[in-house]
Structures are given as C-alpha cells and as structure tokens.
CSV table of C-alpha atoms in Angstrom, one decimal:
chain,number,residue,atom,x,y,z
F,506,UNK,CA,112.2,171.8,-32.1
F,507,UNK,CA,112.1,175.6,-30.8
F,508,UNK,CA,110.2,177.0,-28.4
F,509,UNK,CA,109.9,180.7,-27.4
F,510,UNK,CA,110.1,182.0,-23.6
F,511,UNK,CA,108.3,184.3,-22.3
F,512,UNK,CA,110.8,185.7,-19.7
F,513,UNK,CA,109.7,187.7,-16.4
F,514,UNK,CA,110.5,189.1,-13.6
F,515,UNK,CA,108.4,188.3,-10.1
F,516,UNK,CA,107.1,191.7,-8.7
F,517,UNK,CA,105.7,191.0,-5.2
F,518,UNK,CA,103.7,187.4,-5.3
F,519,UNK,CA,101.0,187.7,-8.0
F,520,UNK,CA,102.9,190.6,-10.2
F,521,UNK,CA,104.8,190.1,-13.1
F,522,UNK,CA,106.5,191.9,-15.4
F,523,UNK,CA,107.6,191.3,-19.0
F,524,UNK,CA,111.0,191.9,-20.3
F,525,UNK,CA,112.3,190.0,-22.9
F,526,UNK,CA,111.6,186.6,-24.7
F,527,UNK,CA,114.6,184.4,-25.6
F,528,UNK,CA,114.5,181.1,-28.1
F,529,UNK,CA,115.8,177.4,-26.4
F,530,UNK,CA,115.2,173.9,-27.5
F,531,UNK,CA,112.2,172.4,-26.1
F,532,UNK,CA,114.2,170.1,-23.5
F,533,UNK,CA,116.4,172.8,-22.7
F,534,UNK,CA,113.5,175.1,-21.8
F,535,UNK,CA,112.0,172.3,-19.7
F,536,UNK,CA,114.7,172.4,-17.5
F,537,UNK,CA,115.0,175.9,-16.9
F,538,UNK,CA,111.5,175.6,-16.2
F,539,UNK,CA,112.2,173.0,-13.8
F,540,UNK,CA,115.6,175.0,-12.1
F,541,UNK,CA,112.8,177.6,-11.8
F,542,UNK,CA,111.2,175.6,-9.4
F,543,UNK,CA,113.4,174.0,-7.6
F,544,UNK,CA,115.0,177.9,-7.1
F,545,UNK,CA,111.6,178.9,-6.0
F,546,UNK,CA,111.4,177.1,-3.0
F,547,UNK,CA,114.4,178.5,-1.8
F,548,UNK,CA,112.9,181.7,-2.0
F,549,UNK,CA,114.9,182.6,-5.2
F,550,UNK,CA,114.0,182.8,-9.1
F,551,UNK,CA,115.9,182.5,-12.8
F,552,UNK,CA,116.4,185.3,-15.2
F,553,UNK,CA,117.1,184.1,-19.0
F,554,UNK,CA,119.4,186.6,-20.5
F,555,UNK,CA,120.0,185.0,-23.7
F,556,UNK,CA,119.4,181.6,-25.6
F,557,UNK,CA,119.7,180.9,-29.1
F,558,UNK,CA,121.6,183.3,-31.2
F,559,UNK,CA,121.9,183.9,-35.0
F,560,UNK,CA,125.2,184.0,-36.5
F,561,UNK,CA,125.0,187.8,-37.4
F,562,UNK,CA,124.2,188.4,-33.6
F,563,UNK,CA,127.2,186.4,-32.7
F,564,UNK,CA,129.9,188.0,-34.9
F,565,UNK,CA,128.1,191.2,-33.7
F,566,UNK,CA,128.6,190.5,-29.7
F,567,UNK,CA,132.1,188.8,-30.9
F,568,UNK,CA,133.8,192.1,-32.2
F,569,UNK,CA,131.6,194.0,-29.9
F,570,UNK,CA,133.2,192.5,-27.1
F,571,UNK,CA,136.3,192.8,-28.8
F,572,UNK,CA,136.5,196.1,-28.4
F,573,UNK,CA,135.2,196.5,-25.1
F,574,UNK,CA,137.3,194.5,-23.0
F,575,UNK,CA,139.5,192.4,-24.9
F,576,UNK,CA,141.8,194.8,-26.7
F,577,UNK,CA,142.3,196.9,-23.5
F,578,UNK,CA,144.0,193.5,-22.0
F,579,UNK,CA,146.8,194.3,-24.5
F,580,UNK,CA,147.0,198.1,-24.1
F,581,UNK,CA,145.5,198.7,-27.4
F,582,UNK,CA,142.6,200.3,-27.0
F,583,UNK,CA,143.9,203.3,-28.2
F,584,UNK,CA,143.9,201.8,-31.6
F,585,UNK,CA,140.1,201.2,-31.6
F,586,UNK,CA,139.0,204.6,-30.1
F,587,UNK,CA,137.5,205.7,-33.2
F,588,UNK,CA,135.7,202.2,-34.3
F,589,UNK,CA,132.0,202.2,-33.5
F,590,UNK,CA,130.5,199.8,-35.9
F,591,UNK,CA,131.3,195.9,-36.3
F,592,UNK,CA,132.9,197.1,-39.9
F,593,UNK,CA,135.2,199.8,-38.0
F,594,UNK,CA,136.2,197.3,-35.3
F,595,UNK,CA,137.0,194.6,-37.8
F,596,UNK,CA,139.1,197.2,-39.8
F,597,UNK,CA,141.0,198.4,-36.9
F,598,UNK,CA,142.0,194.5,-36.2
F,599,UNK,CA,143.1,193.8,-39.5
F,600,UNK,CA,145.6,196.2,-38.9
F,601,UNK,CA,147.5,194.8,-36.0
F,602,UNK,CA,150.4,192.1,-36.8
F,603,UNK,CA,149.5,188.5,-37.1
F,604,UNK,CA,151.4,187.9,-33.5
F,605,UNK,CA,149.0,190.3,-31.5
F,606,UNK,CA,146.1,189.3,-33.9
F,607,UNK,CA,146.3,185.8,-32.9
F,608,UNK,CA,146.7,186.7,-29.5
F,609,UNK,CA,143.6,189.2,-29.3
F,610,UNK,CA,141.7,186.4,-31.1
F,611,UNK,CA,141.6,183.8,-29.4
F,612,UNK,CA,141.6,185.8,-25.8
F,613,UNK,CA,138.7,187.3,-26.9
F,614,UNK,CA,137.1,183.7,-28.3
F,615,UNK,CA,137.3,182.4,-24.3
F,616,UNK,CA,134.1,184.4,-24.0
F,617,UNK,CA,133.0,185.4,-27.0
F,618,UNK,CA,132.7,182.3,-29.0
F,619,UNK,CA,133.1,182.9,-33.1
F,620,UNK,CA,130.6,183.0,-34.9
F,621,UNK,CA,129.8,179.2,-37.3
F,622,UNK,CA,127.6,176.8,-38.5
F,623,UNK,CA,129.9,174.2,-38.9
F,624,UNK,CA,127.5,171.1,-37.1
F,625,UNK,CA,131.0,170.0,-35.7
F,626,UNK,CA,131.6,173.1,-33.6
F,627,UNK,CA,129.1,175.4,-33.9
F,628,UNK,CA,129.0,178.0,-32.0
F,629,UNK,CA,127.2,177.3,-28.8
F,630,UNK,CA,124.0,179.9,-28.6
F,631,UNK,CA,123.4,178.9,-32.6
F,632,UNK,CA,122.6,175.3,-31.0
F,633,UNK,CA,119.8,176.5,-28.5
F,634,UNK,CA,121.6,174.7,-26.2
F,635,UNK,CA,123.4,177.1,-24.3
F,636,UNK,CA,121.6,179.6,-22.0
F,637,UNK,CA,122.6,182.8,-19.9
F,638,UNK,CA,120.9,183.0,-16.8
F,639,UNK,CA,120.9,185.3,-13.2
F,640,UNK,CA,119.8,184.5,-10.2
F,641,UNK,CA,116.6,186.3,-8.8
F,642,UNK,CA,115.1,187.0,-5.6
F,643,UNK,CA,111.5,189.2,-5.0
F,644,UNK,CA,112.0,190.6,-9.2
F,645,UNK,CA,115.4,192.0,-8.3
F,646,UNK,CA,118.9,190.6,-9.7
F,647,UNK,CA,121.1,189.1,-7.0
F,648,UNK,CA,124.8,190.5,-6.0
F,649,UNK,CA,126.8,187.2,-8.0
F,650,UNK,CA,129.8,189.8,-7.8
F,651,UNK,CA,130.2,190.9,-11.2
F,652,UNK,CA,127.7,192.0,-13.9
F,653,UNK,CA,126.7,190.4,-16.8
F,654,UNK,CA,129.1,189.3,-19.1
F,655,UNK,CA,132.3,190.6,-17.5
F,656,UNK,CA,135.2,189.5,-19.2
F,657,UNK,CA,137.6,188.7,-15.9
F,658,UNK,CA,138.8,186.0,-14.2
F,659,UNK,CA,136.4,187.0,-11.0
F,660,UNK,CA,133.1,186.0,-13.4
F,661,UNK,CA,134.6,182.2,-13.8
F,662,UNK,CA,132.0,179.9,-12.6
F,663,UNK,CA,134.3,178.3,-9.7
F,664,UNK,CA,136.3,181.6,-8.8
F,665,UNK,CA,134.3,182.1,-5.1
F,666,UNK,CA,135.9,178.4,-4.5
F,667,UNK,CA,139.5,179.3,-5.2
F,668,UNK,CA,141.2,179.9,-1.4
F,669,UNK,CA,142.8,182.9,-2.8
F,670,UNK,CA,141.2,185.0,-5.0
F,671,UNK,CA,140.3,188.6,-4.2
F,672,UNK,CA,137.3,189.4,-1.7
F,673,UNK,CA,134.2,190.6,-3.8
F,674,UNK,CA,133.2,194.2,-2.5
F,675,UNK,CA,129.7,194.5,-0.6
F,676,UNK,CA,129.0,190.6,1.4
F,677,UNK,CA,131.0,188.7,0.1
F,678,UNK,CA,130.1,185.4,1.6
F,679,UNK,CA,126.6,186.0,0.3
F,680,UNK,CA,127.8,187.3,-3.0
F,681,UNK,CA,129.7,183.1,-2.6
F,682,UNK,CA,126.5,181.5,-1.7
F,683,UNK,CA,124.2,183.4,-4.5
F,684,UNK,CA,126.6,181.9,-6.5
F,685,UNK,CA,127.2,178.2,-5.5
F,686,UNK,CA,122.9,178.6,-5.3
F,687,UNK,CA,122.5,179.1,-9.0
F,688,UNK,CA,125.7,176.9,-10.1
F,689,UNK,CA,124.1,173.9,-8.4
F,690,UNK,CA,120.7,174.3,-9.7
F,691,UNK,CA,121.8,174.2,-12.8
F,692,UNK,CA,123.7,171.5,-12.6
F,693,UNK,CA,120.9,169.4,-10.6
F,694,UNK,CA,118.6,170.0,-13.8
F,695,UNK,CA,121.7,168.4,-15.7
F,696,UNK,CA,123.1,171.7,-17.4
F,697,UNK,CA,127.0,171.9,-17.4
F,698,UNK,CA,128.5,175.3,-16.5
F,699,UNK,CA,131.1,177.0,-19.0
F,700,UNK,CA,134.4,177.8,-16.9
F,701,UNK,CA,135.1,181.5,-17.2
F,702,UNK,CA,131.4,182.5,-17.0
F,703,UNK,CA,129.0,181.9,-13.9
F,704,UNK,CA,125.8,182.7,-16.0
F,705,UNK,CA,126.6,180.6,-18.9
F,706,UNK,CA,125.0,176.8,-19.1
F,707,UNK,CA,125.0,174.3,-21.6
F,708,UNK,CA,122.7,171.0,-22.6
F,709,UNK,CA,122.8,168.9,-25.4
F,710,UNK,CA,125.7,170.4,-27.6
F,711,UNK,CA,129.1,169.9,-28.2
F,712,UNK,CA,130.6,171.9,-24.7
F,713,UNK,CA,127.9,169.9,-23.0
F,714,UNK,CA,128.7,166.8,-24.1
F,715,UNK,CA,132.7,167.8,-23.7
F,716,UNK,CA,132.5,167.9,-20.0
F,717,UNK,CA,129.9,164.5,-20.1
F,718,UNK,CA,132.4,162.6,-22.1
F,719,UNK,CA,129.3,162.3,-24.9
F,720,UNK,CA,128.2,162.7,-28.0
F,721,UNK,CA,126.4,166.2,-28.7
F,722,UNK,CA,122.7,166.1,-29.6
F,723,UNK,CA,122.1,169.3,-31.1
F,724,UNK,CA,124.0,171.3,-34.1
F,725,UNK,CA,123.4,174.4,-35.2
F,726,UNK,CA,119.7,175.2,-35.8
F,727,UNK,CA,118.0,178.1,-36.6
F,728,UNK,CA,114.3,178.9,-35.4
C-alpha cells in the first residue's frame, strides 16, 4: 500500500512550512516517521527529498544525470554541449563507440539506477522502498559536505570514515558528525544505506535485502 507524505520544514517551534510531498510504502513511511523522532530529540529533523519514482521520471533523472556529471568523467562533454532534452542526450550517446558507451553506462548506473519494472531488479525508487533524505536542524539543511545528489566519491555514505580522504571545506568535523548523525538514524529505524550516496536509504527491496542477506519484499509498484 502507498501512502502520500506531506513533507515540511520546521520554521521556529510551532511554524511550518510546506514544500513538497513525496510517495513511500506505508512501513517505509513509518519509519521515517519514527527516524523523525528519534532526530528530534537531538535537536535535529529529516527532509524527504524523493521516494517513489515512475519509470519515465527515472529514465528522465538517468540521462539527465548523464549529462551532467557523468560524461564530463570521460572528457566528453563536449559531445553533449548542444543536447538539452532526454531525446538529444540519448542521441548524442548513441553516437559514441560501444567501448566508451559501456563505460559511460554503467558509471553513470552507480547513481543513477536504469530505469525497469522487471520485479527481479527493479529499479529501486519504482519499489517505494528507497528514500532520499537530509538532515535538518531549526528548517535549515545541514553542511553533510556535498549537495544533493553529487556524483563523487566525497558523497559515499562512509567517505568521512576513510583516514584519508580530503578535508571537507567549512568544519569539517561537524560536517563528519552531521553525517555519522543521519547515517545512524537511519540505520537504527532498520534502513540500509546505498554506498556511494549519504542521502540514499533503502527498506524492503531488493538492495535492502542485498546487504540483509534476504529476500526482498517489495517489487515494483506504482501508486
């Protein structure tokens, strides 16, 4: 079953604003719910960025993304300059060789996840089991070190653990703590996180129960 959420932002302590809703299974909402919380009385809050996801969306955000970041990894942005619509980017990436194709593909499928309904592997936001989340204090977005969806090795979820990795600009060991904050609550509440991306959770679908050494209990669904 879906449910709806009504996501907003704490403005002061009886203030709040609306800014977007976002669709999750009903046990996956109850535990954000619940990570809500539990954040609260550390003096913090949850943002939902994104839940469930239709396949157009997800071939959308897939080539969008594409273009964005991946393709300038392999010095080709160049080749995409001109490609403003899902159609043009697609184009432009048939045109490459099969080598750099492949290559661009699947570097670009490490965040971006493509775009199917196969109940096997769908993709994880069609399940309503995956969820993209910030961490929040007094309505504001906290410093986790990178923005949304950046496509580096600096957004993975355990990068402020490495012992050498690059310093993040500003405070850096309260950029780490915002971060190890929202990681653990997440996980408390029973969410796994995915690797390269430190707003990224999953319950109850197939990267979920990869990490649990499970079987997934949601497919693709739509609302």
């Amino acid at each position: 079953m879906f449910f709806g959420l009504w996501v907003f932002a704490n403005k002061g302590i009886k203030k709040a604003v609306y800014i977007h809703s976002a669709s999750l299974r009903e046990e996956v909402l109850e535990k954000i719910l619940h990570t809500r919380e539990f954040l609260k009385l550390q003096g913090f809050d949850l943002m939902v960025y994104d839940g469930w996801r239709s396949l157009e969306l997800q071939e959308n955000l897939f080539w969008y993304y594409m273009r964005l970041f991946t393709v300038k990894n392999f010095d080709l942005q160049e080749h995409f300059n001109d490609a403003s619509s899902t159609k043009d980017i697609r184009e432009c990436y048939n045109h490459l060789s099969p080598e750099v194709k492949k290559l661009t593909f699947e570097a670009n499928r490490t965040y971006v996840s493509w775009p199917t309904s196969d109940p096997s592997y769908p993709s994880p936001h069609s399940t309503g089991g995956a969820v993209d989340v910030w961490l929040y204090k007094d309505g504001e977005a906290e410093n986790l070190g990178v923005p949304f969806d950046w496509m580096k090795e600096e957004a993975g979820a355990f990068y402020h653990l490495k012992i050498k990795r690059k310093r993040f600009s500003g405070n850096d060991a309260k950029i780490c703590r915002n971060r190890t904050t929202l990681l653990l609550s997440m996980i408390n509440k029973s969410f796994t996180c995915y690797g390269p991306e430190l707003w990224h959770f999953n319950f109850g679908n197939q990267m979920d129960a990869l990490v649990k050494g499970k079987s997934a209990c949601y497919s693709y669904i739509e609302p």
